[in-house]
JSON list of C-alpha atoms in Angstrom, two decimals:
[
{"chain": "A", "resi": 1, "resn": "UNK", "atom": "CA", "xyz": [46.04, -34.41, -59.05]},
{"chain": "A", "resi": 2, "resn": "UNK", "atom": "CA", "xyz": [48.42, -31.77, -57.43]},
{"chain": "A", "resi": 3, "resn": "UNK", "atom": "CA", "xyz": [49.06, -31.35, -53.84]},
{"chain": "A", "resi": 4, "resn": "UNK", "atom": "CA", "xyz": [49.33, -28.13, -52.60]},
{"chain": "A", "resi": 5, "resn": "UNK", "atom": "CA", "xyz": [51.74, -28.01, -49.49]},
{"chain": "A", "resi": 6, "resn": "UNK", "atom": "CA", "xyz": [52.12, -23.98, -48.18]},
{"chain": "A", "resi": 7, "resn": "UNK", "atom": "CA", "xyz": [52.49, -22.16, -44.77]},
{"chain": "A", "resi": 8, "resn": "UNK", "atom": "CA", "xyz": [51.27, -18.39, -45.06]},
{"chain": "A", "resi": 9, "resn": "UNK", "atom": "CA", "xyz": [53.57, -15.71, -42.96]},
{"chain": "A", "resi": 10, "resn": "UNK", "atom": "CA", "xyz": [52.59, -11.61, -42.28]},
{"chain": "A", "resi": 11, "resn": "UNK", "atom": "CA", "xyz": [55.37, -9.72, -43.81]},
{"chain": "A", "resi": 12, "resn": "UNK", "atom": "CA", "xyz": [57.05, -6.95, -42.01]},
{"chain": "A", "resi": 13, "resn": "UNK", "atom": "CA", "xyz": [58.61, -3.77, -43.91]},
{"chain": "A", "resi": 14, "resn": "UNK", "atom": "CA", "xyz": [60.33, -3.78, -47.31]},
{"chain": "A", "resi": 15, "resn": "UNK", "atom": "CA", "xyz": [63.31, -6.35, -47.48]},
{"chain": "A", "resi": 16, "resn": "UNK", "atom": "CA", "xyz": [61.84, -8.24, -49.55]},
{"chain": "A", "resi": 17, "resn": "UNK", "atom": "CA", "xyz": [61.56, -6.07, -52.25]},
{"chain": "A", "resi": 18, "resn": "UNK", "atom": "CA", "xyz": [65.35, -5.77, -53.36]},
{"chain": "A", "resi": 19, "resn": "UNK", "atom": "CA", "xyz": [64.93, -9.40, -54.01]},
{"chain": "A", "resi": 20, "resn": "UNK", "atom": "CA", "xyz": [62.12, -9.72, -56.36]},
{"chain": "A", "resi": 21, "resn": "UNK", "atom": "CA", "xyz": [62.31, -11.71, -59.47]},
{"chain": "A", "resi": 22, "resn": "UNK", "atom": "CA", "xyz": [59.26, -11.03, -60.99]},
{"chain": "A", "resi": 23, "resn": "UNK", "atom": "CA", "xyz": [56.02, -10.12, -60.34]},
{"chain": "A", "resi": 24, "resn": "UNK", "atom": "CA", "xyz": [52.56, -10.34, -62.00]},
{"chain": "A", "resi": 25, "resn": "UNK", "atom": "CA", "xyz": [48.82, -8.58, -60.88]},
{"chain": "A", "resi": 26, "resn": "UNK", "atom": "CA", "xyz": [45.83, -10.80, -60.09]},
{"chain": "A", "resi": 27, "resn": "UNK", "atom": "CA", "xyz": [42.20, -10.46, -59.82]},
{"chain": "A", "resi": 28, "resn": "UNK", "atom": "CA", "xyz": [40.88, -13.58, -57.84]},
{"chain": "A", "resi": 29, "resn": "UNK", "atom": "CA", "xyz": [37.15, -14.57, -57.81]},
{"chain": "A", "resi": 30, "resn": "UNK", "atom": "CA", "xyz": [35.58, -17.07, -55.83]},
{"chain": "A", "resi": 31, "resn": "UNK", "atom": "CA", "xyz": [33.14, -18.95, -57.85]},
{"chain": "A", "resi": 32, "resn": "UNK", "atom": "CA", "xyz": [31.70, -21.44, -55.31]},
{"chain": "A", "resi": 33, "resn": "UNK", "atom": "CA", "xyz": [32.47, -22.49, -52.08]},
{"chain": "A", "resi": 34, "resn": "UNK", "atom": "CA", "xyz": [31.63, -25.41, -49.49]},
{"chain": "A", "resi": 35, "resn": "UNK", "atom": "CA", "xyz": [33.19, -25.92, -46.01]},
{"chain": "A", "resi": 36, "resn": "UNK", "atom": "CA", "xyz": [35.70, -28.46, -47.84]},
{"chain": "A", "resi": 37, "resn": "UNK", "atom": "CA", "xyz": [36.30, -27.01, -51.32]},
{"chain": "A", "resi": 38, "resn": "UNK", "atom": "CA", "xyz": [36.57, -24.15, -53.75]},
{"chain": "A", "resi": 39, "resn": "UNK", "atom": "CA", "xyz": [36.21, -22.86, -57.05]},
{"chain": "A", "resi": 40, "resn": "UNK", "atom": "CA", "xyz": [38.28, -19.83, -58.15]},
{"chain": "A", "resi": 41, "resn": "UNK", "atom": "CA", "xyz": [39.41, -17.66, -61.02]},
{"chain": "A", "resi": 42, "resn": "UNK", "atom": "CA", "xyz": [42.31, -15.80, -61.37]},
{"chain": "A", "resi": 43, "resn": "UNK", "atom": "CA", "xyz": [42.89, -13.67, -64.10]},
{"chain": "A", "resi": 44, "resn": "UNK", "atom": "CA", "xyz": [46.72, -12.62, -64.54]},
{"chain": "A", "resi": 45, "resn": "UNK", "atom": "CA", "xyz": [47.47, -9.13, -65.69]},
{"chain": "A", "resi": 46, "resn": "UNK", "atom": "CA", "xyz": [44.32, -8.73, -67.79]},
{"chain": "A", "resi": 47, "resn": "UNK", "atom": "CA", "xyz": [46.06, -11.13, -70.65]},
{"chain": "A", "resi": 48, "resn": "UNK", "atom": "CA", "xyz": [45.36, -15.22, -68.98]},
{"chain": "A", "resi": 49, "resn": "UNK", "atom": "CA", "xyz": [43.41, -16.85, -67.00]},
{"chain": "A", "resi": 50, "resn": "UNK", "atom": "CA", "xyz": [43.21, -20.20, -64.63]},
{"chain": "A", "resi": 51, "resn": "UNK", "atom": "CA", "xyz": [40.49, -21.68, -63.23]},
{"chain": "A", "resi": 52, "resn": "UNK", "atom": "CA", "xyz": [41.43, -23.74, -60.22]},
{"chain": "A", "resi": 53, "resn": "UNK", "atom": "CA", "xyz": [39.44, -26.11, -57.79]},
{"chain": "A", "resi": 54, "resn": "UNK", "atom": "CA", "xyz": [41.24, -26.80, -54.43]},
{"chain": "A", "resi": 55, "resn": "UNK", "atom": "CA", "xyz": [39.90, -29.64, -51.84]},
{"chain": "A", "resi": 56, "resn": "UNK", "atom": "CA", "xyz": [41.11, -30.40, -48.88]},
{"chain": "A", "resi": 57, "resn": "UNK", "atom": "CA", "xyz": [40.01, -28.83, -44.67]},
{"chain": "A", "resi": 58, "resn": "UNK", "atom": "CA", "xyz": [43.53, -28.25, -43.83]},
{"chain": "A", "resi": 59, "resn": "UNK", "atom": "CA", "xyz": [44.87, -25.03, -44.52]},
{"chain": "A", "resi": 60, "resn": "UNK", "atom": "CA", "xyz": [48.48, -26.03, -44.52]},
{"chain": "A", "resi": 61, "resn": "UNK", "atom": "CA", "xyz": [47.56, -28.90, -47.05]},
{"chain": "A", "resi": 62, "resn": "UNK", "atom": "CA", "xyz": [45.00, -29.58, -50.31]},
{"chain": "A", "resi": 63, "resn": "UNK", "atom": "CA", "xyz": [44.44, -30.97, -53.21]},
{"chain": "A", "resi": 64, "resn": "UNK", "atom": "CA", "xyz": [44.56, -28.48, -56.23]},
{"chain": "A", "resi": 65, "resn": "UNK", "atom": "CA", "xyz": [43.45, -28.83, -59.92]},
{"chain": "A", "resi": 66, "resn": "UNK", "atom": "CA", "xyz": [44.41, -26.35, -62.50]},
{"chain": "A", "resi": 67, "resn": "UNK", "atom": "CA", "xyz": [43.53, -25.08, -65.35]},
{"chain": "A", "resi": 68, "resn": "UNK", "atom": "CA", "xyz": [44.02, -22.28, -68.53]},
{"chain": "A", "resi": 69, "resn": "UNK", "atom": "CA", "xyz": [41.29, -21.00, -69.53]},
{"chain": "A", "resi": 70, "resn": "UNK", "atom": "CA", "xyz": [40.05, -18.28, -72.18]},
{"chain": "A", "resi": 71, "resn": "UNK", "atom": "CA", "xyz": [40.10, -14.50, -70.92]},
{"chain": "A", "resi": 72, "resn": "UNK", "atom": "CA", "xyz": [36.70, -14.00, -71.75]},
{"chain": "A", "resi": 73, "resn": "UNK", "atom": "CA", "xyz": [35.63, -17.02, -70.03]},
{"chain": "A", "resi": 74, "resn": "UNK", "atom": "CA", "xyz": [37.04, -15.92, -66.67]},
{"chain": "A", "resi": 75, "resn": "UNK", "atom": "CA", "xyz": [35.77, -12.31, -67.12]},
{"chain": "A", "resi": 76, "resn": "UNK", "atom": "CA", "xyz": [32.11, -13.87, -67.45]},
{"chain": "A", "resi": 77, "resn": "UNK", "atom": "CA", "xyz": [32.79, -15.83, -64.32]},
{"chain": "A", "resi": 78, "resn": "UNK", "atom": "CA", "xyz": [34.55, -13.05, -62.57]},
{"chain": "A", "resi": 79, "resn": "UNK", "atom": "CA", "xyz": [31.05, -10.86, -62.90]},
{"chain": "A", "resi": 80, "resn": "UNK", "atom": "CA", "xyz": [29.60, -14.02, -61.07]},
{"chain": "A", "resi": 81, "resn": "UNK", "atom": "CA", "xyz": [31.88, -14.02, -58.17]},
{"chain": "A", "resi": 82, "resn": "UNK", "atom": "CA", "xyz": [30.60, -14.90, -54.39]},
{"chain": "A", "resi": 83, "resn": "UNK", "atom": "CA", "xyz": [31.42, -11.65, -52.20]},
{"chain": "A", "resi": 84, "resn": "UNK", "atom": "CA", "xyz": [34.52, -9.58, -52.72]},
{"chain": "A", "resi": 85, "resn": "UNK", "atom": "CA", "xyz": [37.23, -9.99, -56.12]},
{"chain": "A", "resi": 86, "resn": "UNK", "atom": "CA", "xyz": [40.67, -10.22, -54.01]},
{"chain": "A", "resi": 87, "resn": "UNK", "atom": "CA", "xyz": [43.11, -7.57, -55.84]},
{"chain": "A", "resi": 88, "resn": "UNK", "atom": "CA", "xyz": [46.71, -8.25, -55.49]},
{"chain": "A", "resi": 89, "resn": "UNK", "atom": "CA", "xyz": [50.61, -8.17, -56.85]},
{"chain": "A", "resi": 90, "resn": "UNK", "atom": "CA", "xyz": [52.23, -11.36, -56.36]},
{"chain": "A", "resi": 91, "resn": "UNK", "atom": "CA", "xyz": [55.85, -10.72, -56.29]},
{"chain": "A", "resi": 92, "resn": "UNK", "atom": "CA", "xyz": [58.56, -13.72, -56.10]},
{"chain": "A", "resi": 93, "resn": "UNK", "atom": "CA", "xyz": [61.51, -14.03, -53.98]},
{"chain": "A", "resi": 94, "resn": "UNK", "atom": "CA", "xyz": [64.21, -16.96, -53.91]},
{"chain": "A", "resi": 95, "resn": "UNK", "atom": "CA", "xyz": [65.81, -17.70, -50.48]},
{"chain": "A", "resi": 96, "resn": "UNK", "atom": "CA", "xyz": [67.60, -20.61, -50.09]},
{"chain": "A", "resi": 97, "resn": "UNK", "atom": "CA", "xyz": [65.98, -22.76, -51.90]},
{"chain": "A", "resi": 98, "resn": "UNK", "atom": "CA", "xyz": [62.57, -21.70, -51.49]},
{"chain": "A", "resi": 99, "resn": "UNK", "atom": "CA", "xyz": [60.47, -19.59, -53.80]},
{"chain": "A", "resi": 100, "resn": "UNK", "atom": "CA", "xyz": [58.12, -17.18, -51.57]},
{"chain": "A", "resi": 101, "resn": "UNK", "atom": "CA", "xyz": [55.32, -15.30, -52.91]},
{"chain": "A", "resi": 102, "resn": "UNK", "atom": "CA", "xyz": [54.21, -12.25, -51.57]},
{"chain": "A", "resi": 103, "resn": "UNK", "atom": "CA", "xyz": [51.11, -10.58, -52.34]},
{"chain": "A", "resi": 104, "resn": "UNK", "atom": "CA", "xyz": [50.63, -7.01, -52.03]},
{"chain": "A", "resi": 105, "resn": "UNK", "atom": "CA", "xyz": [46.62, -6.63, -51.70]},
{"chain": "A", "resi": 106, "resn": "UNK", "atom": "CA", "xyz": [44.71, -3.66, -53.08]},
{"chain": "A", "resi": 107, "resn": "UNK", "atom": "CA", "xyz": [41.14, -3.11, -53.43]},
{"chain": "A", "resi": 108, "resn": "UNK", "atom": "CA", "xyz": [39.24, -3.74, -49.87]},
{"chain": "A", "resi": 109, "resn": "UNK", "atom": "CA", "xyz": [42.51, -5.39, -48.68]},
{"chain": "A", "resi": 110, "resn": "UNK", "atom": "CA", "xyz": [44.82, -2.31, -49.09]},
{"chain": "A", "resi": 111, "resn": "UNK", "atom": "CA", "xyz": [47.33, -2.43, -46.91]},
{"chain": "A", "resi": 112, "resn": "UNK", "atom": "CA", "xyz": [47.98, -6.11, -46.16]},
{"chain": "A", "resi": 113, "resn": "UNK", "atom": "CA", "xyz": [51.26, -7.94, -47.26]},
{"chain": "A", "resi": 114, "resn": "UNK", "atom": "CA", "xyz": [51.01, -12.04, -46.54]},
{"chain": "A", "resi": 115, "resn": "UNK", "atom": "CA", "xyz": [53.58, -14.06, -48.00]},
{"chain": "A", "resi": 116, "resn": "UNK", "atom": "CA", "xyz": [53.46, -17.84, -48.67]},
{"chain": "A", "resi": 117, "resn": "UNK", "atom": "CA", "xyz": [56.30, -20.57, -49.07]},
{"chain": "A", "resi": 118, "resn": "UNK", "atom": "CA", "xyz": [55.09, -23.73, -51.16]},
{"chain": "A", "resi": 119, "resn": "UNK", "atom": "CA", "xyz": [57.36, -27.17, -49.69]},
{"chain": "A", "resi": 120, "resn": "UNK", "atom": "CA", "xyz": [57.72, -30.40, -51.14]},
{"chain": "A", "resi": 121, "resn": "UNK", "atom": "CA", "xyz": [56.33, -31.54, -47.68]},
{"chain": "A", "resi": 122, "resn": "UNK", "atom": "CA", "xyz": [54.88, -30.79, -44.49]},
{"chain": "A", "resi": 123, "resn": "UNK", "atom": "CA", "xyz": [57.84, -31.56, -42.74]},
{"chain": "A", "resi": 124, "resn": "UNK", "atom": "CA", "xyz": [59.82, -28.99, -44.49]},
{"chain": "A", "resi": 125, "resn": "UNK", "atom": "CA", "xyz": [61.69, -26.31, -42.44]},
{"chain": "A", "resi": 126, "resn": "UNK", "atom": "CA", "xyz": [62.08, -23.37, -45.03]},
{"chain": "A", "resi": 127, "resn": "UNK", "atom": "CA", "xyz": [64.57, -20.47, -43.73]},
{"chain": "A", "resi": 128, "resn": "UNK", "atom": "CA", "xyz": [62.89, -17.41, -42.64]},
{"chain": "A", "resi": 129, "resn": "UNK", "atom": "CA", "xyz": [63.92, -14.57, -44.21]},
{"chain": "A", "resi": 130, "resn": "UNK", "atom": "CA", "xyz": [64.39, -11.29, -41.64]},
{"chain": "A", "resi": 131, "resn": "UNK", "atom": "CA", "xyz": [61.49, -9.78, -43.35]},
{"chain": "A", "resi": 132, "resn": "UNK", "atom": "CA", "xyz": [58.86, -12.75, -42.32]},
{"chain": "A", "resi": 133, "resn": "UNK", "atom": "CA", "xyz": [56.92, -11.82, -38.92]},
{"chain": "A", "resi": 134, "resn": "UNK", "atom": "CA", "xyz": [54.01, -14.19, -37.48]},
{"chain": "A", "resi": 135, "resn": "UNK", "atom": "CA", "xyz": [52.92, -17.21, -38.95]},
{"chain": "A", "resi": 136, "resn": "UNK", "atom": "CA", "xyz": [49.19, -16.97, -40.00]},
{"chain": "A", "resi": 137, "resn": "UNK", "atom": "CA", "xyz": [49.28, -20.68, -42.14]},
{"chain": "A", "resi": 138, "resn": "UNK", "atom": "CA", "xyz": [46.50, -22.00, -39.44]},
{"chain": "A", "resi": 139, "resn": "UNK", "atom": "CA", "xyz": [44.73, -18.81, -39.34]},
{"chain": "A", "resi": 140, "resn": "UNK", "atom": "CA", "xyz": [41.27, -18.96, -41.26]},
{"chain": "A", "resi": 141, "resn": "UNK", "atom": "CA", "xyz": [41.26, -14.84, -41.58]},
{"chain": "A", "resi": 142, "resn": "UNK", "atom": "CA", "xyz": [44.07, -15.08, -43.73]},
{"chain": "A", "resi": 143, "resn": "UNK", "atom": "CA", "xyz": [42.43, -17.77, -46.22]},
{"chain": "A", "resi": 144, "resn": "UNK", "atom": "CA", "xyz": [41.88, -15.81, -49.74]},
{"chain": "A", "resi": 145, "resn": "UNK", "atom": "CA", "xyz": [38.20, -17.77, -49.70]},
{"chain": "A", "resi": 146, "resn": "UNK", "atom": "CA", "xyz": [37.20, -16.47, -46.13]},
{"chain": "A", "resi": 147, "resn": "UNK", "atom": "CA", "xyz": [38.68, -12.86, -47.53]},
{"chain": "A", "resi": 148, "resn": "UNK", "atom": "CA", "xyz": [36.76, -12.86, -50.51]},
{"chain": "A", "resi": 149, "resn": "UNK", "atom": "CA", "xyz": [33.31, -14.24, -48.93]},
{"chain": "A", "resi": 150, "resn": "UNK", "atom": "CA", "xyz": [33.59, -13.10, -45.35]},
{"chain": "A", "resi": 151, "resn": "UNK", "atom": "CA", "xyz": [35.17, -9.75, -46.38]},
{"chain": "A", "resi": 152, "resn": "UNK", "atom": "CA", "xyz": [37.48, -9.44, -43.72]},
{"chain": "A", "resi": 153, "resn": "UNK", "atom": "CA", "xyz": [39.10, -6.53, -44.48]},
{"chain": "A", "resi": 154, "resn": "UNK", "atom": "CA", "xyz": [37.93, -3.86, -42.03]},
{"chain": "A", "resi": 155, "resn": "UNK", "atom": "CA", "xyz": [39.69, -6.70, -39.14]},
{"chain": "A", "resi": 156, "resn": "UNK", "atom": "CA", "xyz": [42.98, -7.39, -41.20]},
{"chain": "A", "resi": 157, "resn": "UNK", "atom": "CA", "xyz": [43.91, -4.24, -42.65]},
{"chain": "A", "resi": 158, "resn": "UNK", "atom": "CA", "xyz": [42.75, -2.20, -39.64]},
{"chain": "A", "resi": 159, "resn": "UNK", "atom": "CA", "xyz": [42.61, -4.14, -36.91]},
{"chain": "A", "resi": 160, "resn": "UNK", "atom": "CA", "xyz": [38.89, -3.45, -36.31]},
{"chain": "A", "resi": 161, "resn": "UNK", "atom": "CA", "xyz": [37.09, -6.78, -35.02]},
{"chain": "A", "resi": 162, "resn": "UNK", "atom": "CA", "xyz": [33.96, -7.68, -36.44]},
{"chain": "A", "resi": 163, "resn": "UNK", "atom": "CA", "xyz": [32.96, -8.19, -32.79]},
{"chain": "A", "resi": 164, "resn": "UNK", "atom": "CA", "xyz": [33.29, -4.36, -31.92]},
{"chain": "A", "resi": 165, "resn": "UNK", "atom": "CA", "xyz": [31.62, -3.08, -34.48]}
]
């Protein structure tokens, strides 16, 4: 069993993208989902595929399990998917001794740029690069589960609140 450790940040202009060191597209589908766990696949530029289960209530914190799996497979499961497929570029940057993913959403997310540090531990105090803004680890809006099934899109890309609709 892994443990994932990460703290999710909103990313603010374009600094970031001078220091890319690769980057790879991503359709995400939520397969099932309980207050406490998930089911997802991801399917990496339309050539592999992992399915992975994460458990765990914290956001900063979980267990993860991963796994290959055939294309095909994960296109069958995609077409089952609960609510909306996430569409994104994850791009990697190093800084100092950290590797920070950031994910440039398309589909109903177009628009929004979150970026994610994994740590060794909790405790871990990763330098903030200048192109890091607010932190949005604790934040369950920015959870790629409660974007997929809540489809919060309309509030995160927009600003529009559920609430005021």
């Amino acid at each position: 069993m892994a443990k994932e450790i990460e703290r999710k940040f909103k990313v603010v202009g374009d600094g970031w993208r001078s220091q890319t060191v690769s980057s790879s597209s991503f359709r995400q589908a939520y397969i099932a989902s309980a207050e406490d766990r998930s089911v997802r696949v991801r399917i990496m530029d339309g050539e592999r595929a992992k399915l992975t289960i994460k458990v765990g209530r914290q956001f900063m914190s979980r267990d993860e399990f991963e796994y290959e799996i055939p294309l095909a497979d994960a296109e069958q499961l995609a077409d089952c998917a609960v609510g909306v497929v996430l569409e994104k570029t994850r791009y990697e940057v190093e800084h100092h001794g950290y590797t920070w993913e950031i994910d440039v959403y398309g589909g109903a997310y177009q628009g929004l740029v979150i970026a994610e540090v994994e740590m060794e531990d909790e405790a871990a105090q990763p330098d903030l690069p200048d192109w890091i803004g607010e932190e949005v680890t604790g934040d369950r809006r920015f959870s790629n589960l409660v974007m997929a099934t809540e489809d919060m899109s309309s509030e995160l890309v927009h600003g529009v609140s559920s609430a005021s609709l």
